[in-house]
Amino acid sequence: MKSVLAARIGSLNSGPARPPRPGLVRAIALCLLAAVAGCTNEIVWKDVQPLPGSAPPPPSLPPGVAGGGPVYENPLLVPTTDHEYVWETVADVVDDYFRIKEEQPVRLVGQVMTEGRLETFPEVGSTVFEPWRRDSVGRQARIESTLQSIRRRATVRVVPDKQGYLIDVAVYKELEDVDHPDHATAGQATFRNDASLTRVVDSLGEQDTNQGWIPRGRDPALEQRMLSEILARAGSTPGYR
């Protein structure tokens, strides 16, 4: 009996390996796709209805972005008279996406209301592995930031108006300009002919923060997201100009 069992076990072990079950492979692939899709977040619009006759979606917006909510004019009119509250709201929204570099709040000098301006440090774009960050709007932008070195910076202007304050949000996107691709096969001793010798004239002066980065224009999707949050916090009625 033992010899018969040993012969059967040996025949099973010596046989060809069983292929993986198609259902198990399919389930694992679906789980991976769901995990990758769950790491991306689409634009979240506030529960604010646009006024009749609002502007059509700008052609620069990515496909599908304008379908989830209203499209706001940029600059956007916020109908309020409290300049301190408007500025604190703008700074609070911008701080959720960028580190603030410089602030010039709106001030009342005599009988004249000055213009406010806010600038931020460049911020590296969020990837698919950072779902808690929301500066990359849409799956395409998040995948691009994962595969490329993308960074963004913002400039916000708060301009006094007769009906309130105009909020102008400008987000600029830049692509890193590297000398050569990572893991390139060319050796370190290879001579370069794509750039001349860089001579430092004043090493103590202000350095160009944009050196080594290629401008890619503005990011209207992130601008719309920030405007929607500013409007939802600063006022309940959207205004257009």
Coordinates of C-alpha atoms in Angstrom, one line a residue, residues 37-217:
A37 CA -8.0 54.7 -9.5
G38 CA -8.7 55.3 -5.8
C39 CA -5.4 57.2 -5.3
T40 CA -6.6 59.8 -7.8
N41 CA -9.1 62.5 -6.9
E42 CA -11.2 64.4 -9.4
I43 CA -12.1 68.1 -8.9
V44 CA -14.5 68.6 -6.1
W45 CA -17.0 71.4 -6.7
K46 CA -18.9 73.2 -4.0
D47 CA -22.7 73.2 -3.9
V48 CA -22.9 76.7 -5.6
Q49 CA -25.2 77.3 -8.5
P50 CA -23.9 79.7 -11.2
L51 CA -25.9 82.8 -12.2
P52 CA -27.9 82.7 -15.4
G53 CA -25.9 83.7 -18.4
S54 CA -22.6 82.6 -17.0
A55 CA -19.5 82.3 -19.2
P56 CA -19.0 79.1 -21.2
P57 CA -16.2 76.8 -20.2
P58 CA -12.7 78.1 -21.3
P59 CA -11.2 76.0 -24.1
S60 CA -8.0 75.6 -22.0
L61 CA -9.8 73.5 -19.4
P62 CA -9.1 69.7 -19.7
P63 CA -12.0 67.5 -20.9
G64 CA -14.4 66.6 -18.2
V65 CA -13.4 69.2 -15.7
A66 CA -16.1 71.7 -16.4
G67 CA -18.9 69.0 -16.4
G68 CA -18.8 68.5 -12.6
G69 CA -19.7 72.1 -11.6
P70 CA -19.9 75.7 -12.5
V71 CA -17.1 77.5 -14.3
Y72 CA -16.2 80.8 -12.7
E73 CA -14.8 84.0 -14.2
N74 CA -11.2 84.7 -13.4
P75 CA -11.0 87.3 -11.8
L76 CA -14.0 86.4 -9.7
L77 CA -16.2 89.0 -8.0
V78 CA -16.8 88.3 -4.3
P79 CA -19.7 90.6 -3.1
T80 CA -18.5 91.6 0.4
T81 CA -17.2 94.7 2.0
D82 CA -15.0 93.1 4.8
H83 CA -11.5 93.3 3.3
E84 CA -9.9 91.5 6.3
Y85 CA -12.2 88.6 6.0
V86 CA -11.7 88.3 2.3
W87 CA -7.9 88.3 2.6
E88 CA -7.9 85.8 5.5
T89 CA -10.1 83.5 3.4
V90 CA -7.9 83.8 0.3
A91 CA -4.7 83.1 2.4
D92 CA -6.4 80.1 4.1
V93 CA -7.4 78.5 0.8
V94 CA -4.0 79.1 -0.8
D95 CA -2.3 77.6 2.2
D96 CA -4.1 74.3 1.6
Y97 CA -2.2 73.9 -1.7
F98 CA 1.1 75.9 -1.4
R99 CA 3.5 77.4 1.0
I100 CA 3.1 81.2 1.1
K101 CA 6.2 83.1 0.2
E102 CA 5.0 86.7 0.4
E103 CA 1.9 88.5 1.5
Q104 CA 0.8 92.1 0.8
P105 CA -2.7 92.3 2.4
V106 CA -5.5 94.7 1.3
R107 CA -5.1 97.8 3.4
L108 CA -7.2 101.0 3.9
V109 CA -4.8 103.9 3.5
G110 CA -6.8 107.1 4.3
Q111 CA -9.8 106.8 2.0
V112 CA -8.1 104.5 -0.6
M113 CA -8.2 100.7 -0.5
T114 CA -5.0 99.2 -1.7
E115 CA -4.6 96.1 -3.8
G116 CA -3.6 92.9 -2.1
R117 CA -1.1 90.4 -3.6
L118 CA 0.1 86.9 -2.5
E119 CA 2.9 84.8 -4.0
T120 CA 3.8 81.2 -3.1
F121 CA 6.8 79.0 -3.3
P122 CA 7.0 76.4 -6.1
E123 CA 5.4 73.1 -5.1
V124 CA 6.1 69.7 -6.6
G125 CA 3.0 68.2 -8.1
S126 CA 1.2 65.5 -6.2
T127 CA 1.5 61.9 -7.5
V128 CA -0.9 58.9 -7.5
F129 CA 0.8 57.9 -4.2
E130 CA -0.2 61.1 -2.5
P131 CA -4.1 61.1 -2.5
W132 CA -4.2 63.6 0.4
R133 CA -2.8 66.3 -1.8
R134 CA -5.1 68.0 -4.2
D135 CA -3.0 70.3 -6.4
S136 CA -3.0 67.8 -9.3
V137 CA -6.6 68.1 -10.6
G138 CA -7.8 65.1 -12.5
R139 CA -6.3 61.7 -13.3
Q140 CA -4.3 63.0 -16.3
A141 CA -2.5 65.7 -14.2
R142 CA -1.8 63.3 -11.4
I143 CA -0.3 60.6 -13.7
E144 CA 1.7 63.3 -15.4
S145 CA 3.1 64.5 -12.0
T146 CA 4.0 60.9 -11.2
L147 CA 5.9 60.3 -14.4
Q148 CA 7.4 63.8 -14.9
S149 CA 9.0 66.4 -12.6
I150 CA 6.1 68.9 -12.5
R151 CA 5.9 71.9 -10.1
R152 CA 3.3 74.7 -9.7
R153 CA 3.3 78.1 -8.1
A154 CA 0.5 80.6 -7.6
T155 CA 0.0 84.3 -7.6
V156 CA -3.2 85.7 -6.2
R157 CA -4.4 89.4 -6.5
V158 CA -7.3 90.9 -4.5
V159 CA -8.5 94.0 -6.3
P160 CA -11.1 96.3 -4.6
D161 CA -14.2 96.9 -6.7
K162 CA -17.4 98.9 -6.3
Q163 CA -19.4 95.7 -5.7
G164 CA -16.9 93.9 -3.6
Y165 CA -13.5 92.4 -4.4
L166 CA -12.1 90.8 -7.5
I167 CA -10.0 87.6 -6.8
D168 CA -7.5 86.9 -9.6
V169 CA -5.9 83.4 -9.2
A170 CA -3.0 82.5 -11.5
V171 CA -1.3 79.1 -11.2
Y172 CA 1.8 78.5 -13.3
K173 CA 3.0 75.0 -14.2
E174 CA 6.6 74.1 -15.0
L175 CA 8.5 71.1 -16.2
E176 CA 12.0 70.3 -15.0
D177 CA 14.7 70.6 -17.6
V178 CA 17.3 67.9 -16.8
D179 CA 20.7 67.5 -18.4
H180 CA 20.1 63.9 -19.3
P181 CA 17.5 61.2 -18.6
D182 CA 17.9 59.1 -15.4
H183 CA 19.7 55.8 -15.9
A184 CA 21.2 57.0 -19.2
T185 CA 23.7 54.8 -20.9
A186 CA 26.1 57.6 -21.6
G187 CA 29.1 57.9 -19.2
Q188 CA 30.0 60.8 -17.0
A189 CA 33.0 61.6 -19.2
T190 CA 30.9 62.3 -22.2
F191 CA 31.4 65.9 -23.4
R192 CA 28.3 68.0 -23.6
N193 CA 27.6 70.6 -26.4
D194 CA 24.1 71.7 -25.5
A195 CA 25.1 74.6 -23.2
S196 CA 27.9 77.0 -22.8
L197 CA 29.9 77.6 -19.6
T198 CA 27.9 79.3 -16.9
R199 CA 29.8 82.1 -15.2
V200 CA 28.5 83.3 -11.7
V201 CA 28.8 87.1 -11.6
D202 CA 27.3 87.7 -8.1
S203 CA 26.9 84.7 -5.9
L204 CA 25.4 86.7 -3.1
G205 CA 22.6 88.2 -5.1
E206 CA 19.2 86.9 -5.6
Q207 CA 19.2 83.6 -7.5
D208 CA 16.7 82.7 -10.3
T209 CA 14.3 80.2 -8.9
N210 CA 13.0 79.3 -12.4
Q211 CA 16.4 78.2 -13.7
G212 CA 16.3 74.6 -14.9
W213 CA 12.5 74.6 -15.4
I214 CA 10.5 74.9 -18.6
P215 CA 7.3 77.0 -18.4
R216 CA 4.2 75.0 -19.3
G217 CA 1.6 77.7 -19.1

